[in-house]
Coordinates of C-alpha atoms in Angstrom, one line a residue:
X1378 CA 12.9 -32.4 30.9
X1379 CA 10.2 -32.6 28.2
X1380 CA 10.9 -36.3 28.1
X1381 CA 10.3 -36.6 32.2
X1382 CA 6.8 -34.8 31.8
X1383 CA 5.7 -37.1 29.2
X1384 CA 6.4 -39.9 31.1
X1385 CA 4.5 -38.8 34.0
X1386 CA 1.5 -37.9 31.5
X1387 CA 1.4 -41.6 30.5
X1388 CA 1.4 -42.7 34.3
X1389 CA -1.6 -40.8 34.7
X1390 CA -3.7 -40.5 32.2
X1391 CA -3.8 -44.9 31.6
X1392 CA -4.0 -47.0 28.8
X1393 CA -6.8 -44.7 26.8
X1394 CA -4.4 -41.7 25.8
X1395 CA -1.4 -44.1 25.3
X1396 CA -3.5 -45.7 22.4
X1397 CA -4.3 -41.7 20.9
X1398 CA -0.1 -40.8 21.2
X1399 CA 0.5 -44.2 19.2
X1400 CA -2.3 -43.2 16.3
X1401 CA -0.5 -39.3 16.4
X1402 CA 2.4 -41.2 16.0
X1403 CA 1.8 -42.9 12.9
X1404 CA 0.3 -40.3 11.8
X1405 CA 3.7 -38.2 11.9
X1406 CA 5.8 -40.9 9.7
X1407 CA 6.5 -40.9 6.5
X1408 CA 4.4 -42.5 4.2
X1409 CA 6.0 -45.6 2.2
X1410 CA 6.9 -45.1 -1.1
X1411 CA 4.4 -45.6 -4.2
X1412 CA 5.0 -47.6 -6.7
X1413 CA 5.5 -45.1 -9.7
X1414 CA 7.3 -43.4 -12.8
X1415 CA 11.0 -42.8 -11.7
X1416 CA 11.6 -39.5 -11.7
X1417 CA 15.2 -39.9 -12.1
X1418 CA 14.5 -41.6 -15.7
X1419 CA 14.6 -39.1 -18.9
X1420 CA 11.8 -42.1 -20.4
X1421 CA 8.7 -40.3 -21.7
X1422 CA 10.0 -36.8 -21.1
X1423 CA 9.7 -33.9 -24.0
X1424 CA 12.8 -32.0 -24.4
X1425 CA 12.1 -28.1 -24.6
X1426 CA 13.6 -26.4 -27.2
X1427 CA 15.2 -23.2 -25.4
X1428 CA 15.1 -21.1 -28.6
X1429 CA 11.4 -21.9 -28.7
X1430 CA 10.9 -21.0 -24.6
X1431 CA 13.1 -17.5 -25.7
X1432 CA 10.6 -16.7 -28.5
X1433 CA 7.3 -17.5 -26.2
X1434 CA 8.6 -15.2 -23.6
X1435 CA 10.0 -12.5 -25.8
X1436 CA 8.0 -9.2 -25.3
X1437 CA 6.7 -7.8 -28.5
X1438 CA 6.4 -4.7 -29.8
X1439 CA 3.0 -2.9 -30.3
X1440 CA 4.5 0.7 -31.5
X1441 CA 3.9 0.3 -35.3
X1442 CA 0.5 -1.0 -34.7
X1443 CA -0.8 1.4 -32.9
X1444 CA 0.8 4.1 -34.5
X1445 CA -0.6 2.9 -37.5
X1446 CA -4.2 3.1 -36.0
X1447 CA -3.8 6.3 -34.4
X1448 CA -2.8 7.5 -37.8
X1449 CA -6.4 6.2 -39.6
X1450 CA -8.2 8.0 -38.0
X1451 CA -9.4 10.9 -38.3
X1452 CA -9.0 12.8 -35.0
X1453 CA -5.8 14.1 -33.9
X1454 CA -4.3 13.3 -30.5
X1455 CA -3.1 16.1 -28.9
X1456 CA 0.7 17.1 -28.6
X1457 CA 0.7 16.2 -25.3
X1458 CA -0.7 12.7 -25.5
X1459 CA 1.6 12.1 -28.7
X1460 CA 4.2 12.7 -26.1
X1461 CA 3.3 10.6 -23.3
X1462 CA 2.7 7.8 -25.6
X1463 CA 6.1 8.4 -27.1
X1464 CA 7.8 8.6 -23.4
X1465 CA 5.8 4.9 -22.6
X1466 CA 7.7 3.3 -25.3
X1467 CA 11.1 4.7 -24.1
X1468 CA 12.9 2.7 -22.0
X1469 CA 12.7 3.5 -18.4
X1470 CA 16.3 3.5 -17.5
X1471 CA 18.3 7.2 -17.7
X1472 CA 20.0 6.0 -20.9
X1473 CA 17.0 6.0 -22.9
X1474 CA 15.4 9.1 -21.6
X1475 CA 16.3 12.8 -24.3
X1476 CA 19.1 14.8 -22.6
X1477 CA 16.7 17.4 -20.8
X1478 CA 17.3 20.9 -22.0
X1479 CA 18.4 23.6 -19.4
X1480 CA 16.8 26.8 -19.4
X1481 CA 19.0 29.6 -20.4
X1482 CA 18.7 32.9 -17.7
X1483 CA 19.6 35.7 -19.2
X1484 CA 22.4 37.3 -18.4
X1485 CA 21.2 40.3 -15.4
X1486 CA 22.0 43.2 -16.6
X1487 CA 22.8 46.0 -13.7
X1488 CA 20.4 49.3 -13.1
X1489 CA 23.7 51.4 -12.8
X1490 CA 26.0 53.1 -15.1
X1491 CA 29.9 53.7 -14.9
X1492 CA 28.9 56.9 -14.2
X1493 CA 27.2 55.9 -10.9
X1494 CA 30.1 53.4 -9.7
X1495 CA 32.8 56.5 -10.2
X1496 CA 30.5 58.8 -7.9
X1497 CA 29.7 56.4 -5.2
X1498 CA 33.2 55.6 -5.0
X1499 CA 34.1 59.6 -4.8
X1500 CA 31.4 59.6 -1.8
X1501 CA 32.3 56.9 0.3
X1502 CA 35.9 56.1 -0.3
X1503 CA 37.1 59.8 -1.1
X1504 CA 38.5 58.8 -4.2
X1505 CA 38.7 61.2 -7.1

């Protein structure tokens, strides 16, 4: 269908816009091939050590540093901050985190006596 209309096109339009689909055209191809370093060669490459690439990438540790600075000086961080700077250098996942300590409820101890129990039951159950 598509091939029909451009046909037509051509037929209509004349020689001017047949000359501007040829230029589009060579446009679209691929352009030849450079002369060039093969890629495909290992000639003139550097080989990357991988222990090397580990130890650039490896993320380092601040704590002791700045523990040691906080410690210099003079003013003292509240108990509070101490913490939160302690949580940051936890690990994130569950397995890191301090079990979390549940808050013990004291057992409810009840208004009534025996006493009480043993006369409520005499009223409303006729028990003696």
């Amino acid at each position: 269908m598509r091939m029909r209309m451009r046909r037509a096109r051509r037929r209509k339009c004349g020689a001017a816009e047949t000359e501007e689909a040829s230029r589009a055209a060579g446009r679209r191809r691929k352009a030849a091939p450079q002369p060039g370093r093969n890629k495909s060669t290992v000639k003139g490459r550097v080989v990357k050590s991988a222990i090397e690439e580990y130890h650039k990438k490896k993320p380092v540790n601040h704590l002791t540093a700045n523990l040691k600075y906080m410690l210099k000086g003079r003013f003292v961080a509240d108990k509070a901050i101490t913490e939160q700077v302690l949580a940051q250098n936890r690990g994130r996942k569950s397995k890191d985190q301090p079990p979390k300590t549940a808050v013990k409820k004291k057992p409810e101890g009840t208004v009534f006596t025996e006493e009480d129990f043993r006369r409520f039951e005499r009223e409303y159950f006729g028990r003696p």
